[in-house]
């Protein structure tokens, strides 16, 4: 057996694709598993609490070994938990946990937002006549469960904005109403906020006179928090 085949056979045993042939290889197998385990548990603490409470540790271990056999798409270890989330979404693991993808997505955003914490400095005062876009260093997502309060007993659609607050030095989550969520998704960076707002209200048959002032106040606040840049 040439060197390349020997290496592939060794890796396949570690990943669980092949039966382990030596005790020494078995040690490597569980060292690699433990590394994956540590990263996932630290990224998904609430998920792991649920795993323990529902006695799903064996299924968790099996899912990790199966995930180890997939190809990594990112070279960054902090992005690995999100790849695991996507893997679970397509797998048959934890099918009874209907809220699982929502929970993992929400927990991962904290890690994602923390890694984006180096924010651009504010360059000018906020004006509705200027062009802005939603920063890529934020998350705006619709969930089918109340992930903020971790209420998974029943479906409850909520809209959540997440960003790193430089003053608080932590990740902050804010629930949004459907209107504000829709507008933030609607914004065209090639048009001024005023143009965007008028067009959005027109499309949704909403009175500009009645709601524009409240929107401007909130948008100014989001600009100061670097959500709009």
PDB file of N, CA and C in Angstrom, residues 69-104:
ATOM      1  N   UNK A  69     -17.195  13.237   8.734  1.00  0.00           N
ATOM      2  CA  UNK A  69     -16.967  12.604   7.432  1.00  0.00           C
ATOM      3  C   UNK A  69     -17.289  13.539   6.266  1.00  0.00           C
ATOM      4  N   UNK A  70     -17.879  14.687   6.571  1.00  0.00           N
ATOM      5  CA  UNK A  70     -18.217  15.634   5.512  1.00  0.00           C
ATOM      6  C   UNK A  70     -17.019  16.535   5.224  1.00  0.00           C
ATOM      7  N   UNK A  71     -17.098  17.209   4.110  1.00  0.00           N
ATOM      8  CA  UNK A  71     -16.014  18.102   3.692  1.00  0.00           C
ATOM      9  C   UNK A  71     -16.241  19.496   4.260  1.00  0.00           C
ATOM     10  N   UNK A  72     -15.228  20.030   4.905  1.00  0.00           N
ATOM     11  CA  UNK A  72     -15.323  21.388   5.460  1.00  0.00           C
ATOM     12  C   UNK A  72     -15.265  22.407   4.327  1.00  0.00           C
ATOM     13  N   UNK A  73     -16.105  23.424   4.411  1.00  0.00           N
ATOM     14  CA  UNK A  73     -16.136  24.458   3.386  1.00  0.00           C
ATOM     15  C   UNK A  73     -15.363  25.710   3.801  1.00  0.00           C
ATOM     16  N   UNK A  74     -15.105  25.845   5.084  1.00  0.00           N
ATOM     17  CA  UNK A  74     -14.394  27.030   5.568  1.00  0.00           C
ATOM     18  C   UNK A  74     -13.118  26.622   6.302  1.00  0.00           C
ATOM     19  N   UNK A  75     -12.049  27.397   6.144  1.00  0.00           N
ATOM     20  CA  UNK A  75     -10.809  27.116   6.861  1.00  0.00           C
ATOM     21  C   UNK A  75     -10.812  27.646   8.293  1.00  0.00           C
ATOM     22  N   UNK A  76     -11.871  28.396   8.670  1.00  0.00           N
ATOM     23  CA  UNK A  76     -11.927  29.023   9.987  1.00  0.00           C
ATOM     24  C   UNK A  76     -12.717  28.157  10.963  1.00  0.00           C
ATOM     25  N   UNK A  77     -12.101  27.863  12.102  1.00  0.00           N
ATOM     26  CA  UNK A  77     -12.729  26.988  13.083  1.00  0.00           C
ATOM     27  C   UNK A  77     -14.019  27.588  13.629  1.00  0.00           C
ATOM     28  N   UNK A  78     -14.107  28.929  13.720  1.00  0.00           N
ATOM     29  CA  UNK A  78     -15.304  29.546  14.289  1.00  0.00           C
ATOM     30  C   UNK A  78     -16.504  29.436  13.349  1.00  0.00           C
ATOM     31  N   UNK A  79     -16.281  29.105  12.075  1.00  0.00           N
ATOM     32  CA  UNK A  79     -17.388  28.921  11.145  1.00  0.00           C
ATOM     33  C   UNK A  79     -17.872  27.475  11.097  1.00  0.00           C
ATOM     34  N   UNK A  80     -17.112  26.574  11.730  1.00  0.00           N
ATOM     35  CA  UNK A  80     -17.479  25.159  11.719  1.00  0.00           C
ATOM     36  C   UNK A  80     -18.853  24.873  12.339  1.00  0.00           C
ATOM     37  N   UNK A  81     -19.231  25.507  13.461  1.00  0.00           N
ATOM     38  CA  UNK A  81     -20.559  25.234  14.031  1.00  0.00           C
ATOM     39  C   UNK A  81     -21.702  25.512  13.059  1.00  0.00           C
ATOM     40  N   UNK A  82     -21.554  26.535  12.223  1.00  0.00           N
ATOM     41  CA  UNK A  82     -22.608  26.830  11.256  1.00  0.00           C
ATOM     42  C   UNK A  82     -22.682  25.749  10.181  1.00  0.00           C
ATOM     43  N   UNK A  83     -21.546  25.171   9.835  1.00  0.00           N
ATOM     44  CA  UNK A  83     -21.540  24.055   8.893  1.00  0.00           C
ATOM     45  C   UNK A  83     -22.229  22.841   9.523  1.00  0.00           C
ATOM     46  N   UNK A  84     -22.021  22.652  10.813  1.00  0.00           N
ATOM     47  CA  UNK A  84     -22.692  21.568  11.528  1.00  0.00           C
ATOM     48  C   UNK A  84     -24.206  21.790  11.522  1.00  0.00           C
ATOM     49  N   UNK A  85     -24.624  23.038  11.733  1.00  0.00           N
ATOM     50  CA  UNK A  85     -26.058  23.369  11.695  1.00  0.00           C
ATOM     51  C   UNK A  85     -26.646  22.994  10.340  1.00  0.00           C
ATOM     52  N   UNK A  86     -25.972  23.360   9.265  1.00  0.00           N
ATOM     53  CA  UNK A  86     -26.458  23.053   7.920  1.00  0.00           C
ATOM     54  C   UNK A  86     -26.469  21.552   7.670  1.00  0.00           C
ATOM     55  N   UNK A  87     -25.466  20.861   8.215  1.00  0.00           N
ATOM     56  CA  UNK A  87     -25.422  19.401   8.105  1.00  0.00           C
ATOM     57  C   UNK A  87     -26.629  18.774   8.796  1.00  0.00           C
ATOM     58  N   UNK A  88     -26.940  19.227  10.010  1.00  0.00           N
ATOM     59  CA  UNK A  88     -28.080  18.677  10.742  1.00  0.00           C
ATOM     60  C   UNK A  88     -29.396  18.935  10.013  1.00  0.00           C
ATOM     61  N   UNK A  89     -29.505  20.085   9.398  1.00  0.00           N
ATOM     62  CA  UNK A  89     -30.739  20.447   8.702  1.00  0.00           C
ATOM     63  C   UNK A  89     -31.076  19.453   7.589  1.00  0.00           C
ATOM     64  N   UNK A  90     -30.026  18.861   6.983  1.00  0.00           N
ATOM     65  CA  UNK A  90     -30.221  17.915   5.881  1.00  0.00           C
ATOM     66  C   UNK A  90     -30.195  16.466   6.353  1.00  0.00           C
ATOM     67  N   UNK A  91     -29.888  16.260   7.630  1.00  0.00           N
ATOM     68  CA  UNK A  91     -29.745  14.900   8.146  1.00  0.00           C
ATOM     69  C   UNK A  91     -31.026  14.428   8.831  1.00  0.00           C
ATOM     70  N   UNK A  92     -30.964  13.227   9.395  1.00  0.00           N
ATOM     71  CA  UNK A  92     -32.099  12.674  10.138  1.00  0.00           C
ATOM     72  C   UNK A  92     -31.888  12.741  11.649  1.00  0.00           C
ATOM     73  N   UNK A  93     -30.864  13.453  12.081  1.00  0.00           N
ATOM     74  CA  UNK A  93     -30.604  13.584  13.512  1.00  0.00           C
ATOM     75  C   UNK A  93     -31.560  14.595  14.146  1.00  0.00           C
ATOM     76  N   UNK A  94     -31.974  14.310  15.373  1.00  0.00           N
ATOM     77  CA  UNK A  94     -32.768  15.229  16.205  1.00  0.00           C
ATOM     78  C   UNK A  94     -34.051  15.711  15.526  1.00  0.00           C
ATOM     79  N   UNK A  95     -34.708  14.826  14.789  1.00  0.00           N
ATOM     80  CA  UNK A  95     -35.904  15.220  14.052  1.00  0.00           C
ATOM     81  C   UNK A  95     -37.056  15.625  14.977  1.00  0.00           C
ATOM     82  N   UNK A  96     -37.026  15.159  16.219  1.00  0.00           N
ATOM     83  CA  UNK A  96     -38.088  15.514  17.160  1.00  0.00           C
ATOM     84  C   UNK A  96     -37.938  16.950  17.672  1.00  0.00           C
ATOM     85  N   UNK A  97     -36.763  17.515  17.506  1.00  0.00           N
ATOM     86  CA  UNK A  97     -36.531  18.897  17.957  1.00  0.00           C
ATOM     87  C   UNK A  97     -36.861  19.841  16.795  1.00  0.00           C
ATOM     88  N   UNK A  98     -38.134  20.143  16.632  1.00  0.00           N
ATOM     89  CA  UNK A  98     -38.602  20.933  15.496  1.00  0.00           C
ATOM     90  C   UNK A  98     -37.986  22.331  15.461  1.00  0.00           C
ATOM     91  N   UNK A  99     -37.616  22.811  16.608  1.00  0.00           N
ATOM     92  CA  UNK A  99     -37.070  24.166  16.733  1.00  0.00           C
ATOM     93  C   UNK A  99     -35.563  24.212  16.516  1.00  0.00           C
ATOM     94  N   UNK A 100     -34.951  23.073  16.238  1.00  0.00           N
ATOM     95  CA  UNK A 100     -33.487  22.961  16.285  1.00  0.00           C
ATOM     96  C   UNK A 100     -32.779  23.961  15.379  1.00  0.00           C
ATOM     97  N   UNK A 101     -33.193  24.059  14.124  1.00  0.00           N
ATOM     98  CA  UNK A 101     -32.483  24.960  13.214  1.00  0.00           C
ATOM     99  C   UNK A 101     -32.574  26.411  13.657  1.00  0.00           C
ATOM    100  N   UNK A 102     -33.743  26.808  14.159  1.00  0.00           N
ATOM    101  CA  UNK A 102     -33.898  28.170  14.687  1.00  0.00           C
ATOM    102  C   UNK A 102     -32.936  28.416  15.848  1.00  0.00           C
ATOM    103  N   UNK A 103     -32.876  27.469  16.764  1.00  0.00           N
ATOM    104  CA  UNK A 103     -32.017  27.622  17.936  1.00  0.00           C
ATOM    105  C   UNK A 103     -30.550  27.698  17.541  1.00  0.00           C
ATOM    106  N   UNK A 104     -30.105  26.787  16.682  1.00  0.00           N
ATOM    107  CA  UNK A 104     -28.696  26.778  16.281  1.00  0.00           C
ATOM    108  C   UNK A 104     -28.341  28.036  15.491  1.00  0.00           C
TER     109      UNK A 104
END
